[in-house]
Short mmCIF file of C-alpha atoms in Angstrom, two decimals:
data_model
loop_
_atom_site.label_atom_id
_atom_site.label_comp_id
_atom_site.label_asym_id
_atom_site.label_seq_id
_atom_site.Cartn_x
_atom_site.Cartn_y
_atom_site.Cartn_z
CA MET A 1 -29.04 -37.39 7.23
CA LYS A 2 -31.17 -35.16 5.03
CA VAL A 3 -31.46 -31.28 4.62
CA GLU A 4 -34.08 -29.48 5.93
CA LYS A 5 -36.83 -28.53 3.96
CA ALA A 6 -36.46 -25.03 4.49
CA THR A 7 -33.03 -24.83 3.70
CA LYS A 8 -33.65 -26.69 0.31
CA ASP A 9 -36.50 -24.34 -0.47
CA GLN A 10 -34.21 -21.21 0.08
CA ILE A 11 -31.51 -23.06 -1.98
CA THR A 12 -33.70 -23.23 -4.82
CA ARG A 13 -35.03 -19.61 -4.68
CA ASN A 14 -31.34 -18.64 -4.21
CA VAL A 15 -30.16 -20.60 -7.38
CA ILE A 16 -32.74 -19.07 -9.49
CA VAL A 17 -31.89 -15.35 -8.53
CA SER A 18 -27.82 -16.32 -8.68
CA LEU A 19 -28.75 -17.27 -12.72
CA PHE A 20 -29.89 -13.95 -13.63
CA ILE A 21 -26.56 -12.22 -11.44
CA TYR A 22 -24.17 -14.42 -13.36
CA ILE A 23 -26.39 -12.98 -17.06
CA LEU A 24 -26.18 -9.36 -15.42
CA PRO A 25 -22.68 -8.10 -16.27
CA ILE A 26 -23.11 -9.75 -19.90
CA ALA A 27 -26.61 -8.22 -20.66
CA ALA A 28 -25.04 -4.82 -19.16
CA MET A 29 -22.27 -4.92 -21.54
CA PHE A 30 -24.13 -5.66 -24.69
CA ILE A 31 -26.91 -2.99 -23.71
CA THR A 32 -23.98 -0.72 -23.46
CA PHE A 33 -22.52 -1.54 -27.04
CA LEU A 34 -25.98 -1.22 -28.26
CA ILE A 35 -26.34 2.53 -26.82
CA THR A 36 -22.89 3.37 -27.74
CA GLY A 37 -22.70 1.91 -31.23
CA GLN A 38 -19.44 -0.19 -30.13
CA ARG A 39 -18.80 -3.31 -31.95
CA PRO A 40 -15.27 -4.43 -30.80
CA TRP A 41 -15.80 -7.76 -31.85
CA GLU A 42 -15.48 -6.25 -35.91
CA LYS A 43 -12.01 -4.92 -34.72
CA LYS A 44 -10.71 -8.32 -33.85
CA THR A 45 -12.07 -9.95 -37.12
CA GLN A 46 -10.31 -7.06 -38.82
CA HIS A 47 -7.19 -7.33 -36.76
CA LEU A 48 -6.80 -10.61 -37.74
CA GLU A 49 -7.33 -10.22 -41.39
CA ASN A 50 -4.69 -7.87 -41.37
CA THR A 51 -2.25 -10.23 -39.51
CA LYS A 52 -3.09 -12.77 -42.06
CA THR A 53 -1.17 -11.03 -44.87
CA ILE A 54 2.53 -11.22 -43.15
CA THR A 55 2.48 -14.89 -42.77
CA SER A 56 4.67 -16.88 -45.01
CA LYS A 57 1.98 -18.67 -46.73
CA ASN A 58 -0.21 -16.38 -48.42
CA SER A 59 2.25 -12.88 -48.80
CA GLN A 60 4.18 -12.15 -52.22
CA ASN A 61 7.59 -12.33 -51.21
CA ASN A 62 7.49 -16.17 -50.06
CA GLY A 63 8.21 -15.17 -46.27
CA SER A 64 11.07 -13.00 -47.14
CA ASN A 65 10.80 -9.03 -45.48
CA ASP A 66 13.87 -7.88 -47.86
CA MET B 1 0.19 0.84 -26.60
CA GLU B 2 0.69 -2.80 -27.15
CA ALA B 3 3.97 -2.85 -25.57
CA THR B 4 2.59 -1.07 -22.49
CA ILE B 5 -0.13 -3.97 -21.98
CA ASP B 6 2.41 -6.77 -22.83
CA PHE B 7 4.69 -4.86 -19.71
CA ILE B 8 1.72 -4.76 -17.59
CA LYS B 9 0.72 -7.89 -18.61
CA THR B 10 4.21 -9.52 -17.57
CA ILE B 11 3.96 -7.65 -14.04
CA ILE B 12 0.52 -9.04 -13.29
CA ASP B 13 1.89 -12.60 -14.70
CA ASN B 14 4.51 -12.45 -12.03
CA LEU B 15 2.49 -11.06 -9.42
CA ASN B 16 0.20 -13.93 -9.82
CA GLY B 17 2.65 -16.36 -9.56
CA ILE B 18 4.48 -15.45 -6.53
CA GLY B 19 2.23 -12.78 -5.36
CA PHE B 20 -0.01 -15.22 -3.34
CA PRO B 21 2.74 -17.38 -1.50
CA PHE B 22 4.85 -13.90 -0.92
CA LEU B 23 1.48 -12.01 0.62
CA VAL B 24 0.55 -15.10 3.03
CA PHE B 25 4.46 -15.00 4.13
CA PHE B 26 4.79 -11.57 4.80
CA ILE B 27 1.43 -11.51 6.59
CA GLY B 28 2.29 -15.01 8.48
CA ILE B 29 5.51 -13.22 9.62
CA LEU B 30 3.90 -10.09 10.92
CA GLU B 31 1.41 -12.63 12.59
CA VAL B 32 4.42 -14.57 14.45
CA THR B 33 5.90 -10.91 15.45
CA PHE B 34 2.91 -9.99 17.12
CA GLY B 35 2.87 -13.04 19.05
CA LEU B 36 -0.81 -14.26 17.43
CA TYR B 37 0.13 -17.73 17.48
CA ARG B 38 1.07 -18.12 21.14
CA ASN B 39 0.27 -21.34 22.47
CA LYS B 40 -2.22 -22.01 19.49
CA TRP B 41 -0.60 -23.63 17.57
CA PRO B 42 -0.04 -27.41 18.53
CA LYS B 43 2.16 -30.00 16.80
CA ASN B 44 -0.34 -31.65 15.17
CA GLU B 45 -2.27 -28.70 13.84
CA ARG B 46 1.06 -27.62 12.71
CA TRP B 47 1.24 -30.78 10.56
CA VAL B 48 -2.08 -30.25 9.09
CA ASP B 49 -1.58 -26.92 8.23
CA ILE B 50 2.28 -27.05 6.33
CA SER B 51 0.73 -30.29 4.73
CA CYS B 52 -2.33 -28.68 3.23
CA PHE B 53 -0.04 -26.05 2.07
CA ILE B 54 2.32 -27.85 0.54
CA LEU B 55 0.59 -31.40 -1.02
CA PRO B 56 -2.29 -30.25 -2.98
CA ARG B 57 0.00 -27.72 -4.98
CA LEU B 58 2.01 -30.67 -6.06
CA VAL B 59 -1.01 -32.37 -7.26
CA ILE B 60 -2.96 -29.56 -8.69
CA GLN B 61 -0.27 -27.56 -10.78
CA PRO B 62 0.58 -30.55 -13.27
CA LEU B 63 -3.02 -30.86 -13.39
CA VAL B 64 -3.93 -27.25 -14.20
CA ALA B 65 -1.17 -27.43 -16.86
CA TYR B 66 -2.60 -30.44 -18.31
CA TYR B 67 -6.07 -29.01 -18.74
CA SER B 68 -4.94 -25.78 -20.16
CA LEU B 69 -2.28 -26.87 -22.51
CA HIS B 70 -3.94 -30.27 -23.76
CA PHE B 71 -7.59 -30.91 -22.56
CA LEU B 72 -9.03 -27.07 -23.59
CA PRO B 73 -7.58 -27.31 -26.95
CA PHE B 74 -8.81 -30.72 -27.07
CA ILE B 75 -12.10 -30.31 -26.54
CA SER B 76 -12.24 -26.89 -28.36
CA PRO B 77 -9.83 -25.98 -30.85
CA ASP B 78 -11.37 -22.87 -32.12
CA ALA B 79 -12.08 -21.38 -28.88
CA LYS B 80 -8.62 -20.01 -28.17
CA ASN B 81 -8.67 -16.25 -27.75
CA VAL B 82 -12.30 -16.15 -28.96
CA PHE B 83 -13.37 -13.31 -26.57
CA SER B 84 -10.29 -11.37 -26.66
CA TRP B 85 -11.96 -8.44 -27.95
CA VAL B 86 -14.18 -7.90 -24.33
CA PRO B 87 -12.84 -4.76 -23.16
CA PHE B 88 -10.89 -4.85 -19.99
CA PHE B 89 -13.86 -3.64 -17.70
CA TRP B 90 -16.68 -5.86 -18.61
CA GLY B 91 -14.30 -8.73 -19.00
CA PHE B 92 -13.12 -8.03 -15.20
CA ALA B 93 -17.04 -7.35 -14.12
CA ILE B 94 -17.79 -10.68 -16.01
CA ILE B 95 -15.42 -12.64 -14.45
CA ALA B 96 -15.58 -10.97 -11.02
CA VAL B 97 -19.17 -12.33 -10.55
CA ALA B 98 -18.86 -15.60 -12.25
CA ASP B 99 -15.86 -16.61 -10.24
CA ASP B 100 -17.04 -15.19 -6.76
CA LEU B 101 -20.80 -16.24 -6.94
CA THR B 102 -19.58 -19.70 -7.93
CA GLN B 103 -17.47 -20.14 -4.93
CA TYR B 104 -20.20 -18.66 -2.63
CA TRP B 105 -21.98 -21.49 -3.81
CA TYR B 106 -19.46 -24.27 -3.53
CA HIS B 107 -18.84 -22.75 -0.04
CA ARG B 108 -22.56 -22.60 0.79
CA LEU B 109 -23.30 -25.84 -0.38
CA HIS B 110 -20.40 -27.73 1.67
CA HIS B 111 -21.97 -26.43 4.86
CA GLN B 112 -25.80 -26.94 4.23
CA ILE B 113 -25.54 -30.25 2.35
CA PRO B 114 -24.63 -32.63 5.11
CA TRP B 115 -22.76 -35.28 3.07
CA LEU B 116 -20.28 -32.25 1.44
CA TRP B 117 -19.54 -30.95 5.18
CA ARG B 118 -16.88 -33.62 5.81
CA PHE B 119 -14.54 -32.31 2.24
CA HIS B 120 -14.61 -28.92 4.18
CA ARG B 121 -14.36 -29.74 7.71
CA THR B 122 -10.45 -29.58 7.76
CA HIS B 123 -10.71 -25.93 7.15
CA HIS B 124 -12.93 -25.41 10.25
CA SER B 125 -11.09 -27.44 12.35
CA ALA B 126 -8.55 -24.99 13.64
CA SER B 127 -8.91 -23.15 16.64
CA TYR B 128 -7.16 -20.02 15.63
CA MET B 129 -7.37 -17.68 12.79
CA GLY B 130 -4.41 -16.64 10.52
CA MET B 131 -1.89 -17.41 7.42
CA ALA B 132 -1.32 -20.86 8.92
CA MET B 133 -4.99 -22.00 8.54
CA ALA B 134 -6.16 -20.17 5.37
CA SER B 135 -5.10 -22.79 2.91
CA ARG B 136 -5.91 -25.78 5.30
CA GLN B 137 -8.67 -27.62 3.28
CA ASN B 138 -9.21 -31.34 2.53
CA ILE B 139 -7.56 -32.37 -0.96
CA ILE B 140 -10.82 -33.17 -2.54
CA TYR B 141 -12.18 -29.98 -1.91
CA THR B 142 -9.00 -28.43 -3.36
CA ILE B 143 -9.34 -30.32 -6.47
CA PHE B 144 -12.30 -29.71 -7.21
CA PHE B 145 -12.17 -25.87 -6.68
CA SER B 146 -14.14 -24.33 -9.12
CA GLN B 147 -11.90 -20.96 -9.34
CA ILE B 148 -8.48 -22.74 -10.66
CA TYR B 149 -10.41 -24.56 -13.70
CA LEU B 150 -12.57 -21.19 -14.24
CA THR B 151 -9.24 -19.06 -14.59
CA ALA B 152 -7.72 -21.45 -16.98
CA ALA B 153 -10.07 -21.39 -18.90
CA LEU B 154 -10.52 -17.83 -19.09
CA VAL B 155 -7.06 -17.33 -20.06
CA TYR B 156 -7.70 -20.02 -22.90
CA LEU B 157 -10.73 -18.09 -24.10
CA GLY B 158 -8.59 -14.71 -24.54
CA LEU B 159 -9.61 -13.17 -21.08
CA GLY B 160 -6.16 -13.76 -19.60
CA ILE B 161 -5.64 -9.97 -18.09
CA PRO B 162 -9.33 -9.70 -16.46
CA ALA B 163 -9.07 -13.29 -15.02
CA ILE B 164 -5.87 -12.79 -13.19
CA ALA B 165 -6.42 -9.26 -12.15
CA VAL B 166 -9.41 -10.63 -10.33
CA ARG B 167 -7.42 -13.80 -9.00
CA ALA B 168 -5.14 -11.22 -7.82
CA ILE B 169 -7.64 -8.68 -5.91
CA LYS B 170 -9.68 -11.92 -4.68
CA SER B 171 -6.78 -13.70 -2.95
CA THR B 172 -5.41 -10.23 -1.21
CA ILE B 173 -9.20 -9.98 0.23
CA THR B 174 -9.91 -13.11 1.31
CA THR B 175 -6.37 -13.98 2.48
CA LEU B 176 -6.69 -10.60 4.90
CA ALA B 177 -10.55 -12.02 5.89
CA HIS B 178 -8.46 -14.52 7.45
CA SER B 179 -5.48 -13.19 8.91
CA SER B 180 -5.49 -12.68 12.68
CA ILE B 181 -4.39 -9.04 12.04
CA PRO B 182 -7.83 -7.18 12.71
CA TRP B 183 -7.22 -4.24 9.72
CA ASP B 184 -11.11 -3.45 10.04
CA LYS B 185 -11.12 -2.44 13.58
CA PRO B 186 -10.38 1.24 13.20
CA PHE B 187 -13.20 1.20 10.47
CA TYR B 188 -15.79 0.47 13.61
CA LYS B 189 -13.88 2.52 16.14
CA TYR B 190 -13.63 6.01 14.44
CA LYS B 191 -16.91 7.74 13.91
CA VAL B 192 -15.63 9.52 10.81
CA LEU B 193 -15.03 6.18 9.04
CA HIS B 194 -18.38 4.41 9.69
CA PRO B 195 -19.88 5.52 6.33
CA ILE B 196 -16.70 3.32 4.72
CA ALA B 197 -17.27 0.82 7.27
CA TRP B 198 -21.02 0.39 6.62
CA VAL B 199 -19.84 -0.11 2.83
CA LEU B 200 -16.94 -2.11 3.20
CA GLU B 201 -18.45 -4.68 5.37
CA ARG B 202 -21.52 -5.42 3.08
CA LEU B 203 -19.13 -5.09 0.04
CA ILE B 204 -16.02 -7.36 0.99
CA SER B 205 -15.68 -10.12 3.10
CA THR B 206 -13.59 -8.53 6.43
CA PRO B 207 -11.96 -10.12 9.63
CA ALA B 208 -14.81 -9.80 11.34
CA THR B 209 -17.34 -10.95 9.12
CA HIS B 210 -15.19 -14.02 8.07
CA HIS B 211 -13.89 -14.68 11.75
CA ALA B 212 -17.47 -14.71 12.55
CA HIS B 213 -17.68 -17.70 10.09
CA HIS B 214 -15.11 -19.62 11.82
CA ALA B 215 -16.13 -18.98 15.25
CA ALA B 216 -16.56 -21.86 17.44
CA THR B 217 -20.23 -20.91 18.26
CA THR B 218 -23.33 -19.60 16.54
CA ASP B 219 -26.47 -17.79 17.29
CA ASP B 220 -24.91 -15.98 20.14
CA GLY B 221 -24.92 -12.48 18.52
CA VAL B 222 -21.23 -12.89 17.10
CA GLY B 223 -20.52 -16.04 15.70
CA HIS B 224 -21.99 -17.06 12.56
CA TYR B 225 -20.82 -20.53 10.83
CA LYS B 226 -24.55 -20.86 9.36
CA GLY B 227 -23.61 -18.09 7.11
CA ASN B 228 -21.04 -15.22 6.14
CA PHE B 229 -20.06 -18.06 3.27
CA GLY B 230 -18.87 -14.80 0.72
CA ASN B 231 -14.74 -15.07 -0.27
CA MET B 232 -14.33 -12.04 -2.09
CA PHE B 233 -17.82 -10.13 -1.95
CA PHE B 234 -19.73 -10.45 0.92
CA LEU B 235 -22.81 -8.79 -1.09
CA TRP B 236 -24.17 -12.47 -2.20
CA ASP B 237 -24.67 -13.16 1.80
CA ILE B 238 -26.51 -9.63 2.23
CA LEU B 239 -28.72 -10.63 -1.07
CA PHE B 240 -29.52 -14.30 0.12
CA GLY B 241 -30.02 -13.62 3.75
CA THR B 242 -27.22 -15.44 5.05
CA ALA B 243 -24.91 -12.43 6.40
CA LEU B 244 -24.37 -11.34 10.02
CA ILE B 245 -22.35 -8.22 10.83
CA SER B 246 -22.00 -7.48 14.54
CA ARG B 247 -18.68 -5.64 14.27
CA LYS B 248 -17.25 -8.07 16.83
CA TYR B 249 -14.32 -10.95 16.96
CA PRO B 250 -15.29 -14.38 18.11
CA SER B 251 -13.55 -15.49 21.67
CA ALA B 252 -13.33 -18.95 20.35
CA TYR B 253 -12.79 -20.50 16.77
CA GLY B 254 -12.82 -23.90 15.34
CA ILE B 255 -15.59 -26.91 15.93
CA SER B 256 -16.76 -27.20 19.46
CA HIS B 257 -16.27 -31.35 19.57
CA TYR B 258 -12.66 -31.39 17.78
CA GLU B 259 -10.06 -33.38 19.41
CA GLY B 260 -7.23 -33.28 16.62
CA ASP B 261 -7.67 -35.70 14.03
CA GLN B 262 -4.29 -36.85 12.37
CA TRP B 263 -3.17 -34.66 9.51
CA THR B 264 -3.55 -37.65 7.24
CA ALA B 265 -7.42 -37.81 7.84
CA GLN B 266 -7.69 -34.24 7.50
CA LEU B 267 -5.93 -33.75 4.32
CA LEU B 268 -7.29 -36.96 2.76
CA TRP B 269 -10.35 -38.18 3.87
CA PRO B 270 -11.69 -40.42 2.58
CA ILE B 271 -8.56 -42.15 1.94
CA PHE B 272 -7.22 -42.03 5.35
CA LYS B 273 -9.92 -42.02 8.27
CA SER B 274 -9.15 -40.55 11.78
CA LYS B 275 -8.40 -42.76 14.54
CA VAL B 276 -10.35 -40.43 16.84
CA GLU B 277 -13.55 -41.75 18.17
CA GLY B 278 -16.99 -40.33 17.23
CA SER B 279 -15.08 -37.88 14.72
CA GLU B 280 -16.83 -37.26 11.68
CA LEU B 281 -13.99 -38.45 9.71
CA ALA B 282 -13.73 -41.59 11.76
CA PRO B 283 -14.56 -44.97 10.20
CA ASN B 284 -18.11 -44.82 11.72
CA GLY B 285 -18.37 -41.26 12.54
CA PRO B 286 -21.65 -39.33 12.07
CA VAL B 287 -21.84 -37.38 8.69
CA VAL B 288 -22.27 -34.35 10.85
CA ARG B 289 -22.03 -34.08 14.60
CA VAL B 290 -24.21 -31.83 16.58
CA GLU B 291 -22.44 -29.09 18.14
CA ASP B 292 -21.51 -29.31 22.01
CA ASP B 293 -23.36 -27.04 24.24
CA TYR B 294 -21.36 -23.50 25.37
CA GLU B 295 -20.79 -24.63 28.71
CA ALA B 296 -18.58 -28.13 27.39
CA LEU B 297 -17.22 -25.89 24.86
CA ALA B 298 -15.96 -23.27 27.84
CA ARG B 299 -14.88 -26.30 30.08
CA ARG B 300 -12.72 -27.63 27.10
CA GLU B 301 -10.87 -24.24 26.52
CA ALA B 302 -10.36 -23.83 30.41
CA ASN B 303 -8.93 -27.25 30.78
CA LYS B 304 -6.51 -26.74 27.67
CA GLU B 305 -5.59 -23.49 29.41
CA LYS B 306 -4.98 -25.48 32.41
CA LYS B 307 -2.46 -27.84 30.68
CA GLU B 308 -0.53 -25.16 28.93
CA THR B 309 0.02 -23.35 32.36
CA VAL B 310 1.02 -26.79 33.93
CA LYS B 311 3.53 -27.55 30.87
CA GLN B 312 5.12 -24.19 31.22
CA GLN B 313 5.34 -24.30 34.58
CA SER B 314 6.92 -27.57 34.46
CA ALA B 315 9.44 -26.40 32.04
CA ALA B 316 10.48 -23.37 34.35
CA VAL B 317 11.38 -25.84 37.12
CA PRO B 318 14.72 -26.99 35.93
CA VAL B 319 16.08 -23.51 35.07
CA LEU B 320 15.00 -22.22 38.34
CA SER B 321 17.02 -25.39 40.05
CA ASN B 322 20.07 -24.86 37.89
CA ASN B 323 20.37 -21.51 39.28
#
């Protein structure tokens, strides 16, 4: 049993539109960042760098909090 | 601030774990209380519904645990929490679209591609709507269900909170759309609520639009099993021209030619086949069986009612004679 041609064509058209819809919220997010000047990914990198100093392997006090 | 976020996260995590089965159980109790299953839940269908609710969970829970704890860290060890910087609002929007649009396609293709239909047929063979049939699916349909893996992957990538929030809202909407309690009726009845109804029925799945998808008939102005595929958002159906909004509820549900395939075949086809001759799940059955006409359907419904009346009368006779 085969898929009717009209159905096949409709699926193809709708899949192409869907690809744009998938991208839409991601594009909207970056456009908002561009307008507002926000760079939240940088905050995350900073946060990681800050937390790095308190690990036992790289801290001066050899892991002791005293 | 972090303590508050952790607290909210714990609540959402717990709700996500127990919330869905609780919601199904609570609405199920209400449906039974209102007598919505009276004469509509035969023994065979009970077995299908209960086995489809319990057995796939026993397979899928360990599978998802393996996928989250071993598979994802193995294929992409550096990707853990890589998107944790995405603000909640945008995370929610991205996931809501990605998750629900993927499910729309998964669902639509099972209706429009003939060889996929038999994996989804079990969900449509129920001649009633309600919590009993909401989880009724063939195990293969459930195992390949994109949402579970997508949510697990998004949690791994650091989008756990928005992913779980989307899942909680989506489960509520889809559960209520399957319910036999027509919560949307007042929106159509009272004129003052019509503007809200107009937005609601285009935005999300409602009992009226989703019941139409489960109707035994189509092209009669109410039933529309050839469309209304949306799960959380109905917007996809509007956008792709697969929607039918009638604000009415179908008079009959299910598949017009359904004759009660065994629960083993409905849950585990193609591993187990149906013994019902001519069924789509039978060894030599058709891939898609052409629907019976309305007259045949009406005849079958009338016969069913007749049988039930005779059964009730014969059950009542000994009681009367004892008195």
